[in-house]
Structures are given as structure tokens and as C-alpha cells.
Coordinates of C-alpha atoms and ligand atoms in Angstrom, one line a residue:
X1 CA -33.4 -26.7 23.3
X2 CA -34.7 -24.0 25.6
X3 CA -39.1 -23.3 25.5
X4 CA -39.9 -21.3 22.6
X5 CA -42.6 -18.7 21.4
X6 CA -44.0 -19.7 17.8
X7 CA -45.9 -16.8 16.5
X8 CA -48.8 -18.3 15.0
X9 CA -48.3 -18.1 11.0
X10 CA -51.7 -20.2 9.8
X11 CA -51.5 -20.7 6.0
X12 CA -55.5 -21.8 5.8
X13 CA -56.7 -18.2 6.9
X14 CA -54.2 -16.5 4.4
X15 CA -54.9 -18.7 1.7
X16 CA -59.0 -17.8 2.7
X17 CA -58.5 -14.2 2.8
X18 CA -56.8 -14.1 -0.5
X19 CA -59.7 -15.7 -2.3
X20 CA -62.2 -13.6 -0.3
X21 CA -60.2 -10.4 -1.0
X22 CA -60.3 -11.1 -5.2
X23 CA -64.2 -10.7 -4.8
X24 CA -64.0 -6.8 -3.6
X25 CA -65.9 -4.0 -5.7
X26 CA -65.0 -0.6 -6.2
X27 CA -67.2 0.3 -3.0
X28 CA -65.6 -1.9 -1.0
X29 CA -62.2 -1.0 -2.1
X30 CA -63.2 2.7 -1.2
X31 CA -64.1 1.8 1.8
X32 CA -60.8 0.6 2.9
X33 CA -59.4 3.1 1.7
X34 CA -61.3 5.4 3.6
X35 CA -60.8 3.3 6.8
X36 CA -56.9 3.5 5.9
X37 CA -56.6 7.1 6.1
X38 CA -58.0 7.1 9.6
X39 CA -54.2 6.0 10.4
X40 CA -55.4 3.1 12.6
X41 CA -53.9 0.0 10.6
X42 CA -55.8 -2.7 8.4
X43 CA -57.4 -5.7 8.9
X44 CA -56.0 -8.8 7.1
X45 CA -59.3 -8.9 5.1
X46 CA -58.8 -5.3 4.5
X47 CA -55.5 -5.7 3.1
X48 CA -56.4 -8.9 0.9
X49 CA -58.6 -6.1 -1.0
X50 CA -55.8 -3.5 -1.5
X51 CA -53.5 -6.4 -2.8
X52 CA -56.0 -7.3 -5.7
X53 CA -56.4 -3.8 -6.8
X54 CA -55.1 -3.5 -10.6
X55 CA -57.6 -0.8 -12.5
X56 CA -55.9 2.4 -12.5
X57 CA -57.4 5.1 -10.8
X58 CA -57.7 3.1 -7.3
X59 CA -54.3 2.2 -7.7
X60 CA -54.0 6.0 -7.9
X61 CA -56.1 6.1 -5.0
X62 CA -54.0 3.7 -2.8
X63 CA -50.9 5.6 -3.5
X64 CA -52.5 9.2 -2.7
X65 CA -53.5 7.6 0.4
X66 CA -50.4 6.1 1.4
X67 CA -48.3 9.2 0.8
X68 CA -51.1 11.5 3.1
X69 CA -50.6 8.7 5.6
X70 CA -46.6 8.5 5.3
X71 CA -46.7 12.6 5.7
X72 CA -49.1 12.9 8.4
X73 CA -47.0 10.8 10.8
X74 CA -43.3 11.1 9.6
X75 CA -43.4 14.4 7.8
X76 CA -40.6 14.6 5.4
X77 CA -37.8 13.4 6.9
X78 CA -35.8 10.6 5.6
X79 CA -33.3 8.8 7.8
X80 CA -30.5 7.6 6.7
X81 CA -27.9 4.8 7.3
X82 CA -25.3 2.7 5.9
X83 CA -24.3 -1.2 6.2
X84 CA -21.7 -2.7 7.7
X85 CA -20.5 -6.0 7.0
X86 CA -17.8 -7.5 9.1
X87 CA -17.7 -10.7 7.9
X88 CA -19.4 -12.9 4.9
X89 CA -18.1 -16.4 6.5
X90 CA -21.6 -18.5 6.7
X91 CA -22.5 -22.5 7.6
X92 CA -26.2 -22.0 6.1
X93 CA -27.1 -22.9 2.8
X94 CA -29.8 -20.2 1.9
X95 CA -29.7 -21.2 -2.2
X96 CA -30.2 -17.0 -3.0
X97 CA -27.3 -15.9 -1.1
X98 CA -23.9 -15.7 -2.2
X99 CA -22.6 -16.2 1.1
X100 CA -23.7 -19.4 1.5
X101 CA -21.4 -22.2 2.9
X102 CA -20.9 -23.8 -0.4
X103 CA -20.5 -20.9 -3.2
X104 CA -16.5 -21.4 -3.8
X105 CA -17.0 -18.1 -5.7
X106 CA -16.5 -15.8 -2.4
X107 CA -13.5 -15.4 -0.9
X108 CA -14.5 -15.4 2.8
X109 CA -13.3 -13.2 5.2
X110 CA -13.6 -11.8 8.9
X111 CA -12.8 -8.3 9.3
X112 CA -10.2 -7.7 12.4
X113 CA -11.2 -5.0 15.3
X114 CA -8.6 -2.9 13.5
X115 CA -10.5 -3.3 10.5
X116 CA -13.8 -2.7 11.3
X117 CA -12.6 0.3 12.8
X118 CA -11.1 1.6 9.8
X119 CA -14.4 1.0 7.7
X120 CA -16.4 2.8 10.8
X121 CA -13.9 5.9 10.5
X122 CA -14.3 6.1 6.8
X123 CA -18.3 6.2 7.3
X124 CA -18.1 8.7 10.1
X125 CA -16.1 10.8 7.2
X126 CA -18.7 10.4 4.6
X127 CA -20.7 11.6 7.2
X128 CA -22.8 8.8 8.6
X129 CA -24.6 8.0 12.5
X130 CA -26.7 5.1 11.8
X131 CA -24.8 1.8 11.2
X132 CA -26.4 -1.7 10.7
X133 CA -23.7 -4.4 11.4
X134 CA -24.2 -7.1 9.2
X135 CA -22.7 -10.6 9.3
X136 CA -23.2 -14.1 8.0
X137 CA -24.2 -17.0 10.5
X138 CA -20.6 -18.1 11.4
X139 CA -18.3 -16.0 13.8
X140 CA -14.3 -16.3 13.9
X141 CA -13.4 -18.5 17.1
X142 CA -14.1 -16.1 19.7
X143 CA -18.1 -17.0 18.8
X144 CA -20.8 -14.9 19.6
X145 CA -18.6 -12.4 21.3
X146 CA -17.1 -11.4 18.0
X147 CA -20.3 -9.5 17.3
X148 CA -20.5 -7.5 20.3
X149 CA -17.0 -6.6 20.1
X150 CA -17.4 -5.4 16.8
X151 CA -20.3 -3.9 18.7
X152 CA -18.1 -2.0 20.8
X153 CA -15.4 -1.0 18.5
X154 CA -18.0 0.9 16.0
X155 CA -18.8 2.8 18.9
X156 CA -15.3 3.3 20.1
X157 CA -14.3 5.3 17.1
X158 CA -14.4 8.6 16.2
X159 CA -12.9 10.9 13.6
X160 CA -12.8 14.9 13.2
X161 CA -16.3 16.0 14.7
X162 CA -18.1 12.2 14.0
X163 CA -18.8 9.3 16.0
X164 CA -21.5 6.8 15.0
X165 CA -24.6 7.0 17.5
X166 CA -26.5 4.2 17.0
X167 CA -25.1 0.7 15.9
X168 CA -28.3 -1.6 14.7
X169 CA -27.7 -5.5 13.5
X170 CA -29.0 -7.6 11.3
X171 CA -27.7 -11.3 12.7
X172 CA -28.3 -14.8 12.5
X173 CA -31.4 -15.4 15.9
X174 CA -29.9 -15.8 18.9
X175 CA -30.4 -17.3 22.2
X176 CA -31.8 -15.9 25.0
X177 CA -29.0 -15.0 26.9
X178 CA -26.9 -14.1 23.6
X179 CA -30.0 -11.6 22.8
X180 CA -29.7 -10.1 26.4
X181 CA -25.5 -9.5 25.5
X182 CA -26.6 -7.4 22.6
X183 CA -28.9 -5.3 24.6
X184 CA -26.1 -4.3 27.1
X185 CA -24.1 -3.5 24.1
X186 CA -26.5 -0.6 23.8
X187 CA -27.8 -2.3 20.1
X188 CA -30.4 0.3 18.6
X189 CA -32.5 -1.9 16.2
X190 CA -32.4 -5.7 16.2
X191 CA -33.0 -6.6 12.5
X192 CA -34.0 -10.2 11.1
X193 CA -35.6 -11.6 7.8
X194 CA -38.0 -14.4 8.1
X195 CA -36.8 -14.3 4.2
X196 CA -40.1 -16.6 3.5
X197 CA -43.1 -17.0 5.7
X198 CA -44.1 -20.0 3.8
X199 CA -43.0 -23.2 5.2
X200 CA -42.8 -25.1 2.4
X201 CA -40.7 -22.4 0.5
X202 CA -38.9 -21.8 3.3
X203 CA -37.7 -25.6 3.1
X204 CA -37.1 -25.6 -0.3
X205 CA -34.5 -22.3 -0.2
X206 CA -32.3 -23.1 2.7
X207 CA -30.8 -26.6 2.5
X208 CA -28.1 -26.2 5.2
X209 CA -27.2 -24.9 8.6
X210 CA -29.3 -24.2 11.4
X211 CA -30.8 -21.7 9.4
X212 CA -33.0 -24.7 8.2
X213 CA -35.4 -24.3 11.5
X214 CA -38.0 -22.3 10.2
X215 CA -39.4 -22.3 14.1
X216 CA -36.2 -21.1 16.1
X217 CA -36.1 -18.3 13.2
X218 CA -39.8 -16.6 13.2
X219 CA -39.4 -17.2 17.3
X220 CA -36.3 -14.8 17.1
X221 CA -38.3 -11.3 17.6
X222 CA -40.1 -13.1 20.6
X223 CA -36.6 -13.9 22.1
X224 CA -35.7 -10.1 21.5
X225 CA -37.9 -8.4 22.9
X226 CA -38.3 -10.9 26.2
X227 CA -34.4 -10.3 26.6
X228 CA -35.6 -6.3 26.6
X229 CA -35.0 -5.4 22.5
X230 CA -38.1 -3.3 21.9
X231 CA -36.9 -1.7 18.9
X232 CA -37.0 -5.0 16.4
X233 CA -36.9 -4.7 12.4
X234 CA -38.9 -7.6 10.7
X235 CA -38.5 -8.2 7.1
X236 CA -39.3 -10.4 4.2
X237 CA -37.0 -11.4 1.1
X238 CA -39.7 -10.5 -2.1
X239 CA -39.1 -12.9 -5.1
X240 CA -38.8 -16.2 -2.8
X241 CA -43.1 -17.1 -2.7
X242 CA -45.7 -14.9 -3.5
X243 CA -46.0 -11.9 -2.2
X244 CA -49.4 -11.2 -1.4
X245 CA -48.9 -14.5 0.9
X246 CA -45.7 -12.9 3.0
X247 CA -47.6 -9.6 3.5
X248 CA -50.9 -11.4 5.2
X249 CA -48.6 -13.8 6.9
X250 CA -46.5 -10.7 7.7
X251 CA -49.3 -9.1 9.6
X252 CA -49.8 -12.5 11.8
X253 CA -46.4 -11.8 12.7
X254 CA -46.7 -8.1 13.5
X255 CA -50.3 -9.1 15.4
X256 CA -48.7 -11.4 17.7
X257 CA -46.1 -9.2 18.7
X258 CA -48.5 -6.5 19.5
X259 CA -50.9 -8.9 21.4
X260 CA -47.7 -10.3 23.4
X261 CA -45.3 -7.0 23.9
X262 CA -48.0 -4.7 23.2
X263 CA -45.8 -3.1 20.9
X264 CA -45.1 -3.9 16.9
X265 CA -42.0 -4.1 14.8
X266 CA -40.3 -0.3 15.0
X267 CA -39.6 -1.2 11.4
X268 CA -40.4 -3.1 8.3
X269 CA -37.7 -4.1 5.2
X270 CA -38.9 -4.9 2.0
X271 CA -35.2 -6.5 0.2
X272 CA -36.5 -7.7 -3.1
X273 CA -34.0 -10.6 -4.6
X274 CA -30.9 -9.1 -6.5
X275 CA -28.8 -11.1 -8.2
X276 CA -25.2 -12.8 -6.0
X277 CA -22.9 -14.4 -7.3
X278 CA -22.5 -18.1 -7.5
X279 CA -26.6 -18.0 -6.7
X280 CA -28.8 -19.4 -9.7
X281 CA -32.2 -18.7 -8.0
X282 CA -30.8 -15.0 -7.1
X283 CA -31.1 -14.1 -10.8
X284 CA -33.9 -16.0 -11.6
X285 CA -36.3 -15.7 -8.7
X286 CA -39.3 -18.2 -8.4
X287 CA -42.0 -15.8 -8.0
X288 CA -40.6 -12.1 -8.8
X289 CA -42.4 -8.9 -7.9
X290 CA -42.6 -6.6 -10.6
X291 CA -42.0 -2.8 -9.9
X292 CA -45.4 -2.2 -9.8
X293 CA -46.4 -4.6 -7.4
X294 CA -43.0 -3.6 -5.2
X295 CA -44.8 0.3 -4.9
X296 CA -48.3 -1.7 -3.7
X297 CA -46.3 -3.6 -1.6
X298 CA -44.7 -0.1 0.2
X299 CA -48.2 1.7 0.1
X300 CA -49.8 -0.9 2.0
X301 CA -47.7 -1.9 4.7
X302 CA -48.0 2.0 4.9
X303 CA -51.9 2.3 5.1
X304 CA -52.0 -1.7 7.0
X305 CA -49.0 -0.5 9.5
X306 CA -49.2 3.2 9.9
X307 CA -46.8 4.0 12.9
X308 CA -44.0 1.4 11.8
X309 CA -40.5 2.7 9.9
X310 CA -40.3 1.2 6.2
X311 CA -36.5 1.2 4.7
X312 CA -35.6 1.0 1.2
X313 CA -32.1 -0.3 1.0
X314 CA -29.8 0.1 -2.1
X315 CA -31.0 -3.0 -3.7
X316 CA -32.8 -1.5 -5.5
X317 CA -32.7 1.6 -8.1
X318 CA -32.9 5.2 -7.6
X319 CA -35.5 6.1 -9.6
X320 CA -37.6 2.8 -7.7
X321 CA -36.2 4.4 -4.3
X322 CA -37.3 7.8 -5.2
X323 CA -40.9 6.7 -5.8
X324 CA -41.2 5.0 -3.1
X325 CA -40.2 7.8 -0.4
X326 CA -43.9 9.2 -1.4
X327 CA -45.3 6.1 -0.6
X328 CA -44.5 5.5 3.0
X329 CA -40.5 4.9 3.1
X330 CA -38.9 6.3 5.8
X331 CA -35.6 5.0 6.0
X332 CA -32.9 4.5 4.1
X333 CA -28.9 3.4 3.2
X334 CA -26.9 5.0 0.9
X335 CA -23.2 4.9 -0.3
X336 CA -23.2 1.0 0.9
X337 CA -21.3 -1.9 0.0
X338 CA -21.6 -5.7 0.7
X339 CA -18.6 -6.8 0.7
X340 CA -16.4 -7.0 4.6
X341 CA -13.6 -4.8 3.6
X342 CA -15.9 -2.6 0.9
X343 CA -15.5 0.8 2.5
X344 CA -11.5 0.4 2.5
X345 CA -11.2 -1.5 -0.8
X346 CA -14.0 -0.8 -3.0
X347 CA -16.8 -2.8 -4.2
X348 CA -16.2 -6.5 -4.6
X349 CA -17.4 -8.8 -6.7
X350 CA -16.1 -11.8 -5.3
X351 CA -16.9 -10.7 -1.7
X352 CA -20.0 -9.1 -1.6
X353 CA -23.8 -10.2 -1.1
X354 CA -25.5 -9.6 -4.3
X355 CA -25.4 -6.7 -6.4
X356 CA -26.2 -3.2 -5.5
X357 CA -28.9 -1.4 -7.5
X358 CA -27.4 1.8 -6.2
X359 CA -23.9 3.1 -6.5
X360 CA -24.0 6.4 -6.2
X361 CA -22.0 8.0 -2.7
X362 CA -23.5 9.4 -0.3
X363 CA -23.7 12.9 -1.0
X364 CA -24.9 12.5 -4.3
X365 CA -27.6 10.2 -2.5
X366 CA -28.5 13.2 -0.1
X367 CA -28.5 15.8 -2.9
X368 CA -31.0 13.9 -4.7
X369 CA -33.2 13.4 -1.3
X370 CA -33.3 17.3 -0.6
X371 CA -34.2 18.0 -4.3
X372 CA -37.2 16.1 -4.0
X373 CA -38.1 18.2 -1.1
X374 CA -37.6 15.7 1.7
X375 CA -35.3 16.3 4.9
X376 CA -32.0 14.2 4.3
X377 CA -31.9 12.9 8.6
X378 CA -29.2 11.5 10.3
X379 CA -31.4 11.7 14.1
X380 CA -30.8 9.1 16.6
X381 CA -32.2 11.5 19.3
X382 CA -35.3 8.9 19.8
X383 CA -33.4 5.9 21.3
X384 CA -30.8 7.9 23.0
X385 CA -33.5 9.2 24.9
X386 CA -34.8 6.3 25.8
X387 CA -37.7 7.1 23.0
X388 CA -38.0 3.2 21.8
X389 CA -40.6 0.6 21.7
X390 CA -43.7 1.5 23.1
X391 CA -42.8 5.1 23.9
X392 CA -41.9 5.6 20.4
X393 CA -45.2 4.0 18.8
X394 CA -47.5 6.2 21.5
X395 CA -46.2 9.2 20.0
X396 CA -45.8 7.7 16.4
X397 CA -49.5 6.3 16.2
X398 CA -51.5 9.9 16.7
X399 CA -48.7 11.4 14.2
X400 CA -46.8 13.4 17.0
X401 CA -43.5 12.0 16.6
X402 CA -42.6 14.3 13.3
X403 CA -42.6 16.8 15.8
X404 CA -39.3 16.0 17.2
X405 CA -38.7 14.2 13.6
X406 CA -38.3 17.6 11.9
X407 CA -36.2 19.8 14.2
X408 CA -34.1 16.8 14.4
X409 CA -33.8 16.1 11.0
X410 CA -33.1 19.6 10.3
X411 CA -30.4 20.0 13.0
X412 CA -28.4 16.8 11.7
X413 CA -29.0 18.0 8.2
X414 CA -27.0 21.3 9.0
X415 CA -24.5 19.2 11.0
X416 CA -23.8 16.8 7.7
X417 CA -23.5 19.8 5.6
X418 CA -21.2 22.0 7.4
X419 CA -19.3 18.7 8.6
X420 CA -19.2 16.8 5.1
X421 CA -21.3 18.7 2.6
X422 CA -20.2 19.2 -1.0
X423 CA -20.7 22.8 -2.1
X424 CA -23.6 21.6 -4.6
X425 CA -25.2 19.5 -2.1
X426 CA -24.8 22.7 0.4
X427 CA -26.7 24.9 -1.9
X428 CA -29.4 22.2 -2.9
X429 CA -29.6 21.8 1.3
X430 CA -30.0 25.0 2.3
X431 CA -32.7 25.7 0.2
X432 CA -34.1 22.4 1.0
X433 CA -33.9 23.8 4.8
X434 CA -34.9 27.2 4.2
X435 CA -38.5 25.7 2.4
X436 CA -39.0 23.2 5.3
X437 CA -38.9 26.0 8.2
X438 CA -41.4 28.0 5.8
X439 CA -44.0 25.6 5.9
X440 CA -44.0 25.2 9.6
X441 CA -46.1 26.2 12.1
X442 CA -44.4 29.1 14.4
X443 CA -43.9 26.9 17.4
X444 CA -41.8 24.3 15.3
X445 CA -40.0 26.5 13.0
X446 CA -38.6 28.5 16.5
X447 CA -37.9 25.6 18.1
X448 CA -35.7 24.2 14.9
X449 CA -34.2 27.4 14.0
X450 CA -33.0 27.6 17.7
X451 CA -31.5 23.9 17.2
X452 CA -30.1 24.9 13.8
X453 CA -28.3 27.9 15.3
X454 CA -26.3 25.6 18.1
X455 CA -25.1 23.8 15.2
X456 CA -23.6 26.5 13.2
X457 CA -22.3 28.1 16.1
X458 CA -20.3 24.9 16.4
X459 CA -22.0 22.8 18.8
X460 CA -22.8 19.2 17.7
X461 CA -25.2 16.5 18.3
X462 CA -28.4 18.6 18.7
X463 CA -31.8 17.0 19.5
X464 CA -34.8 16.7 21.3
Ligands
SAM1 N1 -26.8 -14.1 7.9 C1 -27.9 -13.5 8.6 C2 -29.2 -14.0 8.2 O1 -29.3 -14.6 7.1 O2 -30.2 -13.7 8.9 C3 -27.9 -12.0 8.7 C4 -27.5 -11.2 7.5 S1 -27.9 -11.6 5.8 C5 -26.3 -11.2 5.3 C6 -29.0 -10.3 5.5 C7 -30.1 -10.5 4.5 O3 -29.7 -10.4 3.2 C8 -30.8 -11.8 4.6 O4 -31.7 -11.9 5.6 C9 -31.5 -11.8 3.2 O5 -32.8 -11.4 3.3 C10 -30.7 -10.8 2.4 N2 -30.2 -11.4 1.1 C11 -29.5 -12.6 1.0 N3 -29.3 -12.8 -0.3 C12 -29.9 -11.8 -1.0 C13 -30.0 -11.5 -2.4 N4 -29.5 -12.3 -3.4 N5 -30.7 -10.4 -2.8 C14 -31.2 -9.6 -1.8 N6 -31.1 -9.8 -0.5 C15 -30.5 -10.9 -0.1
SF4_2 FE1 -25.6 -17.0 5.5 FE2 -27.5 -15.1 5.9 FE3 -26.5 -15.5 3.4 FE4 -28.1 -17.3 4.5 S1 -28.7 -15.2 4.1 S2 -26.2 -17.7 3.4 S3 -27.5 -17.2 6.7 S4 -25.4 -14.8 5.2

């Protein structure tokens, strides 16, 4: 096997700093807060203390400071994007996945080229720009090269005044070289789950497949960005171990990556464990996070992790998704299905990953983000301009990047509602819109108003 990077993940000096953060006072809890709001991350000991706080009014104060922290650096935009899954065809054994090679209860599947151009189109019509390809760990013969076709063919296709603009994946780790392919693809996020930090766990959930090496997995994101990937999403599955562990261990991961790329993950996924079909331990997870615990978990890897994207995926409910866009969220799917084939066919039981916590389409998901006030964004200005990695996070950590965040989340907004807007979710928008330019200062609301006007005088594709 080719020389690999281990990020450090040392259980001792978790286990130490969870102890040490149960003795914390009020003061000292203040303090962090305090230090939090500064926008300048948290300590590991820091964040042991927010993690043990259960009286009321500093919960209270942890999420006020989370959401000041979440609007100071990405406003009130919301980006979203939708899954695609081209294939549920798997050699691991991951025991909460319904994909796994042994659940007879799936009926596997590979989408064709055609195919997966046929599920792009329909998500071009409903409006979307952001894909993430998704795919078990087991490609149709052509191997590897299945995915960067697939790669290709998303961005081939376009329909009426739509073309997807930025394809990210979420893959099984690959090699070196393999990682280097996806980058010439022009792949905007590389996505990955270490699913449990904890190696003991992690040997007790996935009995099969390479998937078993704990190592060549957490090395992935090392592989990524040495083959050039500097936007990479790191994530942890949330019901597997407990989750005060995979947050401290999570910040060892982030740390490392910082201290060797001197950049951090450009986002964070928190999947909580849903139930799948032919999965036992899906429905009834070993160590589950309440709802409670799920908005501390999103308020501080908000206040520990300031400049880095957090997405909420369907998984989970719309009233738990709509709380949590206060609390740092900045990113997030909607309309999605699990199944390959799900756009075209419908929602699949037999097919799909586990069970989706939201169902409603897209618009309906929109309409509900512009009623709370927040900027519905389909932007992928940032990596087309070559705004990724450490250029992103320079303008991210002293809270400039909303300025471009706005104008281009208001410019796409306009686009999706002339484009694919229904007339209720027009009228909800365009007062949504008309309130954001209000509350900005002169020099953003003219350059967004002059954005807004290119697009409904017909041009597309606005940013800057
Ligand atoms: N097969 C690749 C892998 O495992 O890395 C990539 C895609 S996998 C389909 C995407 C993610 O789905 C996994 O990393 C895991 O965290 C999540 N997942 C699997 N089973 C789940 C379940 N029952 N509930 C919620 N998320 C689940
Ligand atoms: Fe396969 Fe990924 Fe599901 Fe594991 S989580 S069974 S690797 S698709």
C-alpha cells in the first residue's frame, strides 16, 4: 500500500478533556462564551465546557451566541443543493446502512449515463445548481472511471435556461492518483464521513469491505487535498458512539488539517442515524442524540469552527432543520431522494438509503426558507472563481465573505424564481428580497440591485 498520512485522533486526551470539561462553573462557561464570540474558534478544552452545559439560561446563552456568530460571517443566506445517487451497489458491510453488501432487501442498481442524465435534467427543472453525487463503494465494470463519467455527464446536461454548476461527491477514499482524476473533473466539494472517530466503534459497525480500515479512511482528506482538493467536507454519522467524543475527536481532525494544509474542512455534516431498511442498528442506534443535544451539537461546531459551512441534510425534520438555520447551518438539500433512479421514479423503499425526515419539494422547501427571513441561495460564484480553500477561509474568517454571499444569493434567488418559482413562493420571495436589500448598507444593496436587474432583464448566472 502507498505511505499514508494518519491524522492523529488520541482517545486519552479526549477522554481527559471530557472529565475536565464536567467540572466548569457558570464563570467559566461565560467565559467561553465570551471568547466564542470573538469568532476565532475554540479550544478542545473550551468546547468540553460548552458540551456539559444543561441549565437553561446558558443553553440560552450558547445558542444566542451561535446564531450572532452564524450571522456575522454568513449573513442569511442559505445554500442549497440536492443528492444524487447513481448507484446503491456496495462490497462494505457498514451494519447501519441499507446498502450494505448483504441486505437482500435492496434491489441494487447502477444508473446508466443516459440515466443519470435524465435525473440531472429533472433537478435542473426543479431548479437546482449544486449537486452532490453519491454512490456506494462498488462501481459497474468500468471502475473508478464510472464516477468521473458520471462526473462529466451531470455537467454535460442542460435544460431550458439550467445547467448544474457545481458537482460535489460524497465517495468511498480514494487513491492518490484516483483523488487527482476527480480534481480534473472540476469536483467542487470532496465529501467523506469518518461515520465514527472511535476505533473500537468503528470496528464494531463495519464488518466487511475495505471500508473496515479505519486508517486508509480518516487518511482520505490528507490524500485530497495533497492531490489539490481544497474544498473537503468532513462529517460524522451521530447515534454510532457518543457524541461529545466525535466532536473533540472531530476537532483533532480539523487541527491537523489546518497545521498540514493550513486550511480546514470548507464544510462540516452532521447526518444523525435514520432508520434503512434491512438495518437493525439504523432504528435502534447505540448511543442516540436527542434533539436537544443535535442543536448543541450545531451551535458549537458553530462557535468551535466559525469560518466552516455546516449542512443540514433532509434526514432530519423540518421543524429540527428550521431551528437549526439560527444556529450556524448554512447549507442545505431539499426535494432529495436516496434511491438511484428517485428523481425519475419516485421514492423507493427498496432502493433507497434510509428514510428521509423531509419530503416536501423543493419549492415548498424554499418558500419555507424565505418565510423565515433567510435568503434561499443557489451561488456557486465562490469556486468558479477560483474562491476555494484558503482564499475562501481568508475572507470567511474576518466575516467578509457574506459580502459577495448576499448579492449572490439574492441574484440566484431572482434567477430560481423567475426560472422555476411557484406564484406563492414568488410572492413569499419577493418580499423576502425586497426586506434583505432594506437592511443593507448602501454599498451592498447597489451592488445587488444592479446584479438583480441583469437577471430580470434576462441574463443568467450572475455573481461576483
Ligand atoms: N459509500 C460511501 C461511504 O460510505 O463513504 C459514500 C456514500 S454513503 C452512501 C453516504 C453516507 O450516508 C455515509 O457516509 C453515512 O454516514 C450515511 N448513512 C449511511 N447509513 C445511514 C443511515 N441509516 N442514516 C443516516 N445516514 C446514513
Ligand atoms: Fe456502502 Fe457507504 Fe452504505 Fe457503507 S455507508 S454500506 S460503504 S454505501
Amino acid at each position: 500500500m502507498t505511505d499514508i498520512t494518519v491524522p492523529p485522533i488520541d482517545e486519552q486526551k479526549i477522554e481527559e478533556a471530557l472529565v475536565a470539561g464536567q467540572r466548569h462553573d457558570a464563570a467559566r462557561a461565560r467565559e467561553v462564551l465570551d471568547r466564542a464570540s470573538e469568532m476565532k474558534g475554540l479550544s478542545s478544552g473550551d468546547v468540553a465546557v460548552l458540551m456539559g452545559l444543561s441549565d437553561p439560561d446558558l443553553l440560552g446563552e450558547l445558542f444566542a451566541a451561535a446564531r450572532k456568530v452564524k450571522e456575522e460571517i454568513y449573513g442569511r443566506r442559505i445554500v442549497l443543493f440536492a443528492p444524487l445517487y447513481i448507484s446503491n451497489m456496495c462490497r462494505n458491510e457498514c451494519l447501519y446502512c441499507a446498502f450494505r453488501a448483504r441486505n437482500t432487501a435492496v434491489k441494487r442498481r447502477a444508473l446508466t449515463q443516459e440515466e443519470i442524465a435524465h435525473e440531472t435534467k429533472l433537478l435542473v427543472e426543479q431548479g437546482h445548481k449544486r449537486v452532490l453525487l453519491v454512490a456506494g463503494e462498488s462501481y459497474p465494470h468500468e471502475g473508478f472511471s464510472y464516477v468521473i463519467k458520471s462526473i462529466e455527464t451531470i455537467y454535460a446536461t442542460r435544460s431550458g435556461n439550467g445547467e448544474i454548476r457545481r458537482v460535489n461527491a460524497n465517495v468511498a477514499p480514494l487513491t492518490l492518483d484516483e483523488f487527482k482524476e476527480l480534481k480534473a473533473a472540476r469536483i467542487g466539494t470532496y465529501q467523506l464521513f469518518q461515520e465514527t472517530y472511535h476505533r473500537g466503534t468503528y470496528a464494531k459497525v463495519h464488518l466487511g469491505g475495505v471500508k473496515r480500515d479505519y486508517d486508509w479512511r480518516v487518511s482520505a482528506m490528507d490524500r485530497a487535498m495533497e492531490a489539490g482538493i481544497d474544498d473537503v467536507g468532513i462529517g460524522v454519522l451521530f447515534g454510532l458512539c457518543d457524541w461529545r467524543f466525535e466532536i473533540l475527536a472531530m476537532m483533532q481532525h480539523i487541527r491537523h488539517l489546518e497545521k498540514r494544509f493550513g486550511v480546514g474542512p470548507h464544510t462540516i455534516s452532521v447526518p444523525r442515524l435514520e432508520p434503512a431498511v434491512g438495518s437493525d442498528m439504523a432504528s435502534q442506534p447505540p448511543q442516540p442524540v436527542s434533539d436537544i443535544d443535535f442543536r448543541k451539537i450545531v451551535a458549537i461546531l458553530r462557535l468551535a469552527v466559525p469560518y466552516t459551512g455546516i449542512i443540514m441534510s433532509t434526514r432530519e425534520s423540518a421543524n429540527i432543520r428550521r431551528e437549526t438555520f439560527a444556529l450556524g447551518v448554512s447549507q442545505i438539500s431539499g426535494g432529495s431522494r436516496t434511491n438511484p433512479g428517485g428523481y425519475t421514479e419516485g421514492e423507493k423503499e427498496d432502493g433507497g438509503q434510509f428514510c428521509l425526515g423531509d419530503h416536501r419539494p423543493l419549492d415548498e422547501v424554499i418558500r419555507d426558507v424565505a418565510s423565515l427571513g433567510y435568503i434561499p441561495s443557489f451561488c456557486t460564484g465562490c469556486y468558479r472563481l477560483g474562491r476555494t480553500g484558503r482564499d475562501f477561509m481568508d475572507l470567511a474568517k474576518p466575516g467578509d465573505i457574506k459580502h459577495h454571499c448576499d448579492p449572490n444569493a439574492l441574484s440566484t434567488f431572482v434567477e430560481y424564481l423567475m426560472d422555476y418559482g411557484s406564484p406563492e413562493t414568488r410572492a413569499v420571495g419577493e418580499e423576502c428580497i425586497a426586506k434583505t436589500l432594506a437592511g443593507m448598507d448602501d454599498k451592498a444593496r447597489a451592488l445587488s440591485q444592479k446584479m438583480i436587474e441583469k437577471v430580470r432583464s434576462g441574463k443568467r448566472d450572475v455573481f461576483c
